[in-house]
XYZ file of C-alpha atoms in Angstrom:
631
model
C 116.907 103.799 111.806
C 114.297 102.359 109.439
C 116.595 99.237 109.317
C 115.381 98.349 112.729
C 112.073 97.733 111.821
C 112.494 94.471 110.659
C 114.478 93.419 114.058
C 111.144 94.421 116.564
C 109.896 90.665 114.444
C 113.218 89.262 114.178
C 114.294 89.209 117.212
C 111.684 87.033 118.993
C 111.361 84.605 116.174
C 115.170 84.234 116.507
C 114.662 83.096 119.995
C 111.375 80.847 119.181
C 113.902 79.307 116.858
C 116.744 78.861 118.677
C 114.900 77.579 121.737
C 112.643 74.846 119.690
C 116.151 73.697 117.652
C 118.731 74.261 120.543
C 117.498 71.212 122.147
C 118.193 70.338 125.773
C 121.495 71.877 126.226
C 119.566 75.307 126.241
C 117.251 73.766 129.277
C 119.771 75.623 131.841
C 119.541 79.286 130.514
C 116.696 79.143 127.828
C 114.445 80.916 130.061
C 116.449 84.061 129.811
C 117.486 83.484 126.381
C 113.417 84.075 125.632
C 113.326 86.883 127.877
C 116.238 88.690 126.542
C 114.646 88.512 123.215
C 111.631 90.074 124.136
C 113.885 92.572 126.238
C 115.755 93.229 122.603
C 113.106 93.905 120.994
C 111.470 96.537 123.540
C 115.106 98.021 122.778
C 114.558 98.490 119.411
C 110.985 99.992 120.058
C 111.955 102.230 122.122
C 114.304 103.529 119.889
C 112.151 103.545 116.839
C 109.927 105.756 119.339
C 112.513 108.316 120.318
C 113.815 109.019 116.483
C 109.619 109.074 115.203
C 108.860 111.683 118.060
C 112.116 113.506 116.823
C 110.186 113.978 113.586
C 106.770 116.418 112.100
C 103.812 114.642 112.014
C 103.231 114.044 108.893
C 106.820 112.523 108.528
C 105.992 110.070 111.108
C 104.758 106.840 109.526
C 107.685 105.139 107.389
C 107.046 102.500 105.398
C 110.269 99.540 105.034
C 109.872 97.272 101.995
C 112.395 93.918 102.485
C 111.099 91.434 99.106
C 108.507 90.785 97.183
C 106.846 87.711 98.567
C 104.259 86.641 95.439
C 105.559 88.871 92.458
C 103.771 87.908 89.560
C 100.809 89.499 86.793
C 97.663 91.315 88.484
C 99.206 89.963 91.737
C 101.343 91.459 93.731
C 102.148 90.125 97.530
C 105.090 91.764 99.069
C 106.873 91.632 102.984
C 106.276 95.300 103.619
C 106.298 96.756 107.371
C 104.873 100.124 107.989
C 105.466 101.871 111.271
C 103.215 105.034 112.288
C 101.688 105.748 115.259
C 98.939 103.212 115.880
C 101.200 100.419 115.109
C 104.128 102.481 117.275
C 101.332 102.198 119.909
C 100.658 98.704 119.451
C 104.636 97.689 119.286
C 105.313 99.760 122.339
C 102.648 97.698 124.065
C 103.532 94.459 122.835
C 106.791 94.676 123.800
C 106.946 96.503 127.051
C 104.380 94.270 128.895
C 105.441 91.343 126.984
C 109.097 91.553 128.385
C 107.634 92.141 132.097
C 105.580 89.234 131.630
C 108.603 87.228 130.259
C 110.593 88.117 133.396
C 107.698 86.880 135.129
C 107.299 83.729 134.053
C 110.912 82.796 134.887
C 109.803 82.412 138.427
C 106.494 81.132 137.601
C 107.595 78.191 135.456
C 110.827 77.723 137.694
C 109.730 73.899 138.343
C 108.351 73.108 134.605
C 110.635 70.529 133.044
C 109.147 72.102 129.701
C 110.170 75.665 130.628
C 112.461 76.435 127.586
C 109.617 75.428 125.147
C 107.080 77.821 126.992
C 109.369 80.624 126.363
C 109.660 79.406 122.963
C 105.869 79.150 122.229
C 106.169 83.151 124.280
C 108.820 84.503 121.595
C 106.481 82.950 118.561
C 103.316 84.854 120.198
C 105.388 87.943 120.475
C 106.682 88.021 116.743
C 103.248 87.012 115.779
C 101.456 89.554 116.777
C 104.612 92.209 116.051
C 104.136 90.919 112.452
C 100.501 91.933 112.342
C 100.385 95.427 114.238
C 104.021 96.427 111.391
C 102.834 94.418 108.157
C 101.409 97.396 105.208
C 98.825 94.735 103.848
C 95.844 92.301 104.906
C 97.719 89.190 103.264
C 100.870 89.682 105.218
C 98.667 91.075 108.570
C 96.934 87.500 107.924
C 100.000 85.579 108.345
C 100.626 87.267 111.173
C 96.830 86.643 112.290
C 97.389 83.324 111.683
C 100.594 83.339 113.571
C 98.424 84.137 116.795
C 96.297 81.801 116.292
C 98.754 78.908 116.292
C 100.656 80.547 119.433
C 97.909 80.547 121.817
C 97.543 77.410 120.757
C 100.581 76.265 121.757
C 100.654 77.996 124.719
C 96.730 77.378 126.208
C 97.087 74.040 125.497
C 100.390 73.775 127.202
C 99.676 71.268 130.016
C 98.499 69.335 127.254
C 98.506 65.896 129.988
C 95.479 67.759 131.423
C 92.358 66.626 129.271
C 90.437 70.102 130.247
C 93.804 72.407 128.889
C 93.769 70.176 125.477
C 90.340 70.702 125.103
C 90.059 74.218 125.901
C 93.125 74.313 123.316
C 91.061 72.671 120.403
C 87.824 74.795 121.630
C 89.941 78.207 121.043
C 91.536 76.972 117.587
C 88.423 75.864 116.537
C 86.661 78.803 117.488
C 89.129 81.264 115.887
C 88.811 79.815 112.630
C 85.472 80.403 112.350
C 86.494 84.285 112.377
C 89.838 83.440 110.477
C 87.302 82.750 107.482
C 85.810 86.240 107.592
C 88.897 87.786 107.251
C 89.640 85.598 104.164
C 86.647 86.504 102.536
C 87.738 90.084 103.594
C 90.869 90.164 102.040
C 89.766 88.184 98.601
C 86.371 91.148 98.242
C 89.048 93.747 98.563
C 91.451 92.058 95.983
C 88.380 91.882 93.821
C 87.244 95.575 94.524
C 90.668 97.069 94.426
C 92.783 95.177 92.560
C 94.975 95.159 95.830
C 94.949 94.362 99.793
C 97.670 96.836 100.478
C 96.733 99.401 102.766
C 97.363 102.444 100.627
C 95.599 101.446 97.267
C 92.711 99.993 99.591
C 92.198 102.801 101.600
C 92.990 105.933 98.915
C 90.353 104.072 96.551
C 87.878 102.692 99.165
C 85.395 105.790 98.153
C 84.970 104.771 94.538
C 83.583 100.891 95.936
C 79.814 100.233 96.609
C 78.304 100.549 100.354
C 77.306 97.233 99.413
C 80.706 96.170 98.910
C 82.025 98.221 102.116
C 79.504 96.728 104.089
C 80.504 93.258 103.223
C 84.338 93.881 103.762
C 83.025 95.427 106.987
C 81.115 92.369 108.839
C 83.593 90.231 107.458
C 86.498 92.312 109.142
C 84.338 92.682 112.345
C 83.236 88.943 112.072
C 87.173 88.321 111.973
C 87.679 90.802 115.189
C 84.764 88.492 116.840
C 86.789 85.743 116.978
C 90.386 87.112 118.141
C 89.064 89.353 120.340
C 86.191 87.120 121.826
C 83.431 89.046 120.980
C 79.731 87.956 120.846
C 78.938 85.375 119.590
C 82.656 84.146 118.858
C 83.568 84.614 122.879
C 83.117 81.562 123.975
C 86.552 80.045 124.060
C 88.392 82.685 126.163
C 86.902 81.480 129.391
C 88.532 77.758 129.044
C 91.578 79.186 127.456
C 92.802 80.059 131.379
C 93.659 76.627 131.352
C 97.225 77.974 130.164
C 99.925 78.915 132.588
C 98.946 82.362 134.470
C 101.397 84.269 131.892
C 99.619 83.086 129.025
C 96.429 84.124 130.485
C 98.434 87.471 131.327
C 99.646 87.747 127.653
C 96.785 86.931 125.748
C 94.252 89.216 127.448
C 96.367 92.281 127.769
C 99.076 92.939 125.419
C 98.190 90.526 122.503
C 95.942 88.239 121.210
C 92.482 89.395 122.540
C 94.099 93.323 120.925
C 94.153 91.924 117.844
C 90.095 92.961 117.013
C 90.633 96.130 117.817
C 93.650 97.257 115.705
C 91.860 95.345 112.792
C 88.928 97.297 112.980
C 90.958 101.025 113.631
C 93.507 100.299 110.837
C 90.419 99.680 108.796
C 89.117 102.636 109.913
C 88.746 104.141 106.161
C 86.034 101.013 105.534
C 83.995 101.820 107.953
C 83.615 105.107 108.057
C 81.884 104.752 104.775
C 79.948 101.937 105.801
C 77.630 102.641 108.268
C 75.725 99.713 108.726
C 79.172 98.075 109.731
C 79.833 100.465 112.150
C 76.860 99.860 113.079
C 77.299 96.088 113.684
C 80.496 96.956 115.232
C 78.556 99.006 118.399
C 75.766 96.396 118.452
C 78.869 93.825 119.041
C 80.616 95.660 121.928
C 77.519 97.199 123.812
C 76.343 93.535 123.921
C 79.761 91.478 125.224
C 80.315 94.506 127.397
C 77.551 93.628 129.278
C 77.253 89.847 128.709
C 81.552 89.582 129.964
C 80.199 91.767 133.156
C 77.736 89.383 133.952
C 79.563 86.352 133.907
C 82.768 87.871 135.927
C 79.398 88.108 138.612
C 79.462 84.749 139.083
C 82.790 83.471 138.413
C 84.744 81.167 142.034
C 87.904 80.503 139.752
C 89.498 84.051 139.722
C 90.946 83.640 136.271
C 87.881 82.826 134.854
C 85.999 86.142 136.680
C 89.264 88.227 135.023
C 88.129 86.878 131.921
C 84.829 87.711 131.482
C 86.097 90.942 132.850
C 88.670 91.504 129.867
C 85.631 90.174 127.357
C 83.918 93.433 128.707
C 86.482 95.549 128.566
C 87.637 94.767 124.681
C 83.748 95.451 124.560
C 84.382 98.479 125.906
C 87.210 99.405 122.921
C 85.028 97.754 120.441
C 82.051 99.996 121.172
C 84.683 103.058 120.927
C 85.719 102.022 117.805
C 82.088 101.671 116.533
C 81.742 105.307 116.816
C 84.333 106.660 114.289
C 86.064 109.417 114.430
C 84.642 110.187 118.136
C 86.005 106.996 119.312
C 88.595 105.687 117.525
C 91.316 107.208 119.307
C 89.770 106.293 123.068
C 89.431 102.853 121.997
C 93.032 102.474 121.537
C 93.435 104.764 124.425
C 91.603 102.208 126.764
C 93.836 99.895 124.932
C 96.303 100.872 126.312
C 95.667 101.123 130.100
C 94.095 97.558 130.033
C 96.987 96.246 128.561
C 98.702 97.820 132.207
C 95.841 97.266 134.680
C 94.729 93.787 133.528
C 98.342 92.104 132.900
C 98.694 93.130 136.376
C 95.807 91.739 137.750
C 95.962 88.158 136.027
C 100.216 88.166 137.064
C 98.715 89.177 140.564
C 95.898 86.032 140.442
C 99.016 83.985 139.500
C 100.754 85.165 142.663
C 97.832 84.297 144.416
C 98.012 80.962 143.156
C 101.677 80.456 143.878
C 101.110 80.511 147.034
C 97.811 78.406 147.506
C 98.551 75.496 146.197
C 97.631 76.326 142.446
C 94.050 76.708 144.126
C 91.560 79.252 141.927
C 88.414 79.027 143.779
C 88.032 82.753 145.212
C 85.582 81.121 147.944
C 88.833 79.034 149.195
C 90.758 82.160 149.702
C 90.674 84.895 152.664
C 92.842 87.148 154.360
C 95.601 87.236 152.318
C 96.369 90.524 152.360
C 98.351 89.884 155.335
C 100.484 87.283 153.587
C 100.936 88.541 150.693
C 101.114 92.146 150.785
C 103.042 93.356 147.173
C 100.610 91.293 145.745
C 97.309 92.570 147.850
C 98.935 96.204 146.582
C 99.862 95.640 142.824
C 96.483 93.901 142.534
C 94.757 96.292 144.379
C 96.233 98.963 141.937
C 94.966 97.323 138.683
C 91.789 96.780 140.505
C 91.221 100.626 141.270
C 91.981 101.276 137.853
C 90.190 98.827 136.422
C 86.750 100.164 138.090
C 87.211 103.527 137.098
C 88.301 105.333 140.295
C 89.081 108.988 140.027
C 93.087 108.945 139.607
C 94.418 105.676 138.035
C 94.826 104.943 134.112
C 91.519 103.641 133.998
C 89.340 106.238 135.085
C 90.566 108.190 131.965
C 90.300 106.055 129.517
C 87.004 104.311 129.924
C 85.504 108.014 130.873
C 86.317 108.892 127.354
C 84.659 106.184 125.816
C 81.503 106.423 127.866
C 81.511 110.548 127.011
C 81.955 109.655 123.178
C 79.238 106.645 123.705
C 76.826 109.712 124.716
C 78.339 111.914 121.711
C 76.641 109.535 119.367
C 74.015 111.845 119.941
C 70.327 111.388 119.338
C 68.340 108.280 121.093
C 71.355 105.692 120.196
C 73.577 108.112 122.658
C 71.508 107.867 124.730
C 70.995 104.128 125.189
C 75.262 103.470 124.402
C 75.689 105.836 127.340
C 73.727 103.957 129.662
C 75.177 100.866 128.449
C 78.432 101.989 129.248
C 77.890 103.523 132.816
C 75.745 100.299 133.817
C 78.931 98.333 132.280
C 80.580 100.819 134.959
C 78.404 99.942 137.984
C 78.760 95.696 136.882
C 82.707 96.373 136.895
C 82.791 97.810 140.385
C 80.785 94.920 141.868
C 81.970 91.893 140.087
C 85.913 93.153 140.816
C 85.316 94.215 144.466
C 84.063 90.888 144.999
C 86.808 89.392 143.707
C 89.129 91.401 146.291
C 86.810 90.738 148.953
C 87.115 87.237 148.283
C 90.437 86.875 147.685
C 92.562 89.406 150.420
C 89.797 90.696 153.071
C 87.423 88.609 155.604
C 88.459 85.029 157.321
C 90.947 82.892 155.736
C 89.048 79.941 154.089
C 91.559 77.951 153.002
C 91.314 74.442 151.905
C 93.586 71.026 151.840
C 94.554 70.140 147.906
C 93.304 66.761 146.734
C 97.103 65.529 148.289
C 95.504 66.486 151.786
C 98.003 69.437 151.752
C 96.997 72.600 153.764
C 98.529 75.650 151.463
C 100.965 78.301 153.454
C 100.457 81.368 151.828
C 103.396 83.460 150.928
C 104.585 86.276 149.064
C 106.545 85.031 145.513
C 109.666 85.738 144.447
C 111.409 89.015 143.040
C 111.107 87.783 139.694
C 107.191 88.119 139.587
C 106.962 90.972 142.211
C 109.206 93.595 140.139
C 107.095 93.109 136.839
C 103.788 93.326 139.399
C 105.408 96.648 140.999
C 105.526 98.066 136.974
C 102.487 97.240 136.156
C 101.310 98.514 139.033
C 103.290 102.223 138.263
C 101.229 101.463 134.713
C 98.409 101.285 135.705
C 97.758 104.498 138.273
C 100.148 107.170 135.854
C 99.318 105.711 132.223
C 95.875 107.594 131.908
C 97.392 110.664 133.019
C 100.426 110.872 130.867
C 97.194 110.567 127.749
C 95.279 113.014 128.870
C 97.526 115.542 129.972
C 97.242 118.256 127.069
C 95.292 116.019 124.752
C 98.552 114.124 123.750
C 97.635 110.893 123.054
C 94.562 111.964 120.914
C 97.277 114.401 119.014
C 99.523 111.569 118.577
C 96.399 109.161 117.433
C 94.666 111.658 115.239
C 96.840 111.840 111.979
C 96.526 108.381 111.767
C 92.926 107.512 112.771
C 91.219 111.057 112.430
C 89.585 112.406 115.558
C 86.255 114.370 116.113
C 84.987 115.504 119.868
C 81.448 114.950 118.593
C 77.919 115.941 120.283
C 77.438 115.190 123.634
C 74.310 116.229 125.308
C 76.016 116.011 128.362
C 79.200 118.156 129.814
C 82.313 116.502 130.556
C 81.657 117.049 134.191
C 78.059 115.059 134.112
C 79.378 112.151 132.351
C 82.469 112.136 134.818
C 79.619 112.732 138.245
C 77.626 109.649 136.423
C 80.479 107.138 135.918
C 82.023 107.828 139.135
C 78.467 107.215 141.337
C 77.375 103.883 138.943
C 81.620 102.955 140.348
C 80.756 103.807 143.425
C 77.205 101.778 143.496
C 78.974 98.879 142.470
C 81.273 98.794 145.402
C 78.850 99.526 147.427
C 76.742 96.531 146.892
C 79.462 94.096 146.321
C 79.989 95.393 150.085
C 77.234 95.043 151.565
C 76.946 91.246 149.697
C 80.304 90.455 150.285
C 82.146 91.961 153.355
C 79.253 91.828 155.826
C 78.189 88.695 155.977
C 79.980 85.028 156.098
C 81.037 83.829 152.258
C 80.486 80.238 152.118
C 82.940 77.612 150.858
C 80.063 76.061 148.812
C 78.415 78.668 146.366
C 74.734 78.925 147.536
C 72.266 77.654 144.566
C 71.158 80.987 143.675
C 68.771 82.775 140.856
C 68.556 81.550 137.788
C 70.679 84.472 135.876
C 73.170 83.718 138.398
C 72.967 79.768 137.534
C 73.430 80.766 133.794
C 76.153 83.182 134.766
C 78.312 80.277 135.824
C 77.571 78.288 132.843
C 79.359 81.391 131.173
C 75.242 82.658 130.296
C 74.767 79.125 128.181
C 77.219 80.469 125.432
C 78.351 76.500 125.252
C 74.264 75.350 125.042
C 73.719 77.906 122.508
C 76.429 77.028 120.236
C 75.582 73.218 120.659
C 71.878 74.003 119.882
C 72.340 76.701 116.623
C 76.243 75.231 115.143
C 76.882 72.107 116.543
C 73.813 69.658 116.101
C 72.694 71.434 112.633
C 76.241 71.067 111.550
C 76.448 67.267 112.809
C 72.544 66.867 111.002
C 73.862 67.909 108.025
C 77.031 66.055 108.197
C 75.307 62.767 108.988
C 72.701 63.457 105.807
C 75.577 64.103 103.671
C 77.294 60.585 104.734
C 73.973 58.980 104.296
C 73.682 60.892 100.268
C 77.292 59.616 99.582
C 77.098 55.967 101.261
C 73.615 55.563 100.464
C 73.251 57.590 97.351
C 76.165 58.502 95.115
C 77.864 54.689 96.677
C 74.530 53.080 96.259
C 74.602 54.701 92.526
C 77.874 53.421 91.369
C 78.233 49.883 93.655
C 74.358 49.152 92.230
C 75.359 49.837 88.168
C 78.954 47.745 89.025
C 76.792 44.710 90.823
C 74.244 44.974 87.719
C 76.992 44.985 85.363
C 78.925 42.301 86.510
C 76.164 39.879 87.102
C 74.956 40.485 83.385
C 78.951 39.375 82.250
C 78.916 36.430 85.305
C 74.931 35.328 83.451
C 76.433 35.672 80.184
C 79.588 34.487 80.268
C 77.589 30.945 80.638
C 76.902 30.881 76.966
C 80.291 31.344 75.967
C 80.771 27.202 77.169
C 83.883 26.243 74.295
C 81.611 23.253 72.691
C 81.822 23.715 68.804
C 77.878 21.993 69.198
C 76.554 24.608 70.880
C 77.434 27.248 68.776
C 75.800 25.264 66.126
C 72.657 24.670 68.134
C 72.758 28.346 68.877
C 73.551 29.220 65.055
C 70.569 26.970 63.409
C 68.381 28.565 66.440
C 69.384 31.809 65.149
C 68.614 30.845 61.709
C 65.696 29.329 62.221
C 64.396 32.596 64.118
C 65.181 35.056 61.319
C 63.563 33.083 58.849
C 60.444 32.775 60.966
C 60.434 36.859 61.164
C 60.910 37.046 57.796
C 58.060 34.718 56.616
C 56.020 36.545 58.757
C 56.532 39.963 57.720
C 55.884 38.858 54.101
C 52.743 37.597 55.005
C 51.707 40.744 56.691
């Protein structure tokens, strides 16, 4: 069974491969070529599943070694997967939603002349991000990291004939470098600490390294999650990345790329723990994007952009957890989980939406469309209950959890998490019933395209309904199945170590508080929303709503504090090199050569004036040396 391991990877990089070499003759059926591969390797995870649950606990995690990749003295680099039950989780996840959302975008891309290269670009995300949840070392979770990186990519970028998707493209590259170089770091402290960036030999000796050291691995690792998971202050390129087709939005912010963060920092679990500055950090980091994504899905018109800041708050949400330790680590993954459901069904339901308006995003051009489109006003409506926390769906369990263990921090930092995390709670209600409001309830506002074309709302096709309907099923019984007899933190524990902590508060007080800040939320959004008139032009508004739309001036800031100092310096170190080190060498060449070009006038060829110059010669030395006798 072990042997299948390597086949969860295999499998979609076969079909990535096949589909970018088989060339147009695979145009007709590529589509579902990339779809069964993702379907192949769900097989093979759930299989792996079945025969781990069949075993103890602490036979569980297998480890499959296929060759050594960099075998040489003092350095040893091998392709190693190891399967336990995070990564399980992870694979499971990866796989399941990535398939649905595969079968998806076979109706969503039915009219793209480029379709079998999307589902290429979809197979090389999925075997990416496989490689990095299975690999048993940072240098081979890297490549995998990397991997990611290059996929979305591909894929945000892949209406590359509009300017804003190639930018947006560049931005997130760019962007995810910056954190790509923290992991680096990471990975070359621990091979200089450890002698090794293997998982074992890292973790089993990280108690004999410095908290100096730790702490360094640790921002670097979180500084690396910052990036991939859009975290403050590296968030600022998930926004424009919904450029992308609707399933790339779909893939990135649930199942994959945006994931990535979090599993980092749990597998690392061991560094932190005895680094608690980093863990530190690691809170700081989620309590603030957790409220800063909130804020901007306030103010958001284009409804993939308001879903976005709402996933930056949510992985804020499991980056928080996993700042906790031991009393979080498991409820980060946990709330994982259900987003993974809830929010790949909510962006596959905003891409129904905009298959049948025209491709239109604007919220305020929407209406009434519950009566049009009503599996989509239901599967949506679904993820949006469980997105806001209402009693009964995945999502009330999940982020519940993670607000209780916020409080179990204990002392005054418990107390300000947990009010972070409830008034993250009350933003969540408003910010998503507004975007139902705006989208299915109230008058129909719809608008002509630029063509002049009025849109005709309509339901889409079986192939993106079915994988809406199982999200949907995902996303009210998911929570349940975890909670039900403590079995996901059982499952979680031997792997990540659990602890219920020190909450001031009883379960049934942080449950009464989370459900009332919900219920605020919808309240207002309401009374803002549903009773009065929504105008098709935004209204000016205050100035933290202004700054909201300008995604809170994360673009200004990084122009003011990265992007003019860095251009500063760049233009002083041109002016050094043209001006100095240039000027330097081109002044001693020109000083050079005109000394040969003025001297190589006394070398004329005339036999008389080398005698002129001899008896001038002559005639000075014996003038010095009548002269020095006389002195």
């Amino acid at each position: 069974m072990n042997s299948l391991i390597p086949l969860l990877v295999a499998a979609p990089l076969a079909g990535a491969a096949l589909l970018l070499l088989g060339g147009r003759a695979l145009d007709r059926f590529g589509h579902w070529l990339g779809t069964c591969a993702a379907l192949l390797s769900f097989g093979f995870a759930l299989a792996l599943f079945a025969d781990m649950l069949g075993r103890s606990t602490d036979q569980r995690p297998v480890d499959q070694h296929l060759f050594s990749w960099v075998p040489v003295a003092g350095f040893q680099a091998d392709v190693s997967f190891q399967l336990d039950q995070l990564s399980m989780t992870f694979v499971l996840l990866i796989t399941g939603v990535g398939t649905l959302i595969h079968l998806y975008s076979v109706g969503y891309m039915a009219h793209d002349e480029r379709r079998r290269r999307f589902f290429a670009y979809l197979n090389l995300f999925l075997a990416a991000m496989l490689l990095l949840v299975l690999a048993d070392n940072y240098l081979l979770l890297y490549v995998g990291w990397e991997g990611v990186g290059l996929a979305s990519y591909l894929l945000i970028g892949f209406w590359q004939h509009k300017p804003s998707a190639a930018t947006a493209a560049k931005k997130a590259f760019i962007v995810n470098r910056v954190g790509d170089m923290g992991l680096s770091i990471a990975i070359m402290l621990m091979f200089a600490q450890f002698g090794s960036f293997a998982f074992g030999p890292v973790f089993d000796t990280a108690h004999q390294a410095s908290t100096g050291r730790l702490t360094a691995i640790g921002l670097m690792l979180l500084l690396a999650a910052c990036g991939k998971s859009a975290q403050v202050p590296l968030q600022s390129w998930l926004g424009d990345a919904m450029e992308g087709p609707t399933p790339v939005s779909a893939l990135i912010h649930a199942a994959t790329m945006v994931t990535a963060g979090v599993y980092l920092i749990t597998r690392s679990h061991a560094i932190f723990d005895l680094a608690p500055d980093a863990q530190t950090a690691v809170v700081c980091v989620g309590a603030v994007t957790l409220l800063f994504g909130a804020i901007v899905g306030c103010a958001k018109d284009d409804i993939k952009k308001a879903l976005a800041g709402s996933t930056m708050s949510q992985i804020g949400y499991m980056i928080l957890a996993a700042g906790l330790g031991p009393v979080g680590y498991v409820f980060a993954i946990m709330h994982l989980v259900t987003h993974g459901f809830f929010k790949a069904g909510l962006f596959l339901g905003a891409g129904s939406v905009m298959h049948g308006m025209n491709d239109e995003v604007n919220m305020r051009h929407y209406g009434g469309l519950r009566k049009y489109m009503p599996i989509t006003f239901a599967t949506f409506g679904l993820g949006y209950l469980a997105i806001i926390g209402f009693p009964g769906p995945s999502g009330f369990w999940s982020k519940d959890k993670i607000i209780e263990a916020a409080f179990a921090k204990g002392g005054t930092e418990g107390w300000i998490l947990g009010a972070v995390t409830l008034i993250g709670a009350a933003v969540t209600a408003f910010y998503m019933t507004r975007v139902m409001i705006l989208t299915f309830f109230g008058e129909k506002r719809w608008q002509p395209d630029a063509e002049g074309n009025a849109p005709h709302p309509h339901e889409s096709p079986a192939s993106m309904t079915v994988p809406m309907i199982l999200l949907a099923i995902g996303s009210v019984f998911a929570g349940g199945l975890f909670v039900l007899n403590d079995s996901f933190q059982n499952w979680l524990a031997p792997v990540t170590g659990h602890s219920e902590g020190n909450s001031p508060l009883p379960t049934a007080a942080v449950m009464a508080l989370s459900i009332g800040c919900m219920l605020a939320g919808v309240l207002v959004a309401y009374l803002v929303y549903a009773r009065s008139t929504v105008p098709v032009t935004p209204p000016v508004g205050s100035a933290l709503t202004r700054a909201a739309r300008r995604d809170l001036l994360q673009d200004d800031f990084n122009h003011a504090v990265l992007v003019r100092p860095g251009s500063a310096l760049t233009a002083a170190l041109v002016f050094f090199d043209s001006k100095g080190l240039d000027g330097f060498v081109n002044g001693l060449a020109a000083t050079v050569g005109g000394a040969s070009s003025r001297l190589r006038r006394v070398q004329t060829g005339y036999v008389r004036s080398y005698a002129l110059s001899m008896f001038g010669g002559t005639l000075v030395l014996v003038a010095t040396t009548l002269l020095m006798r006389s002195v």
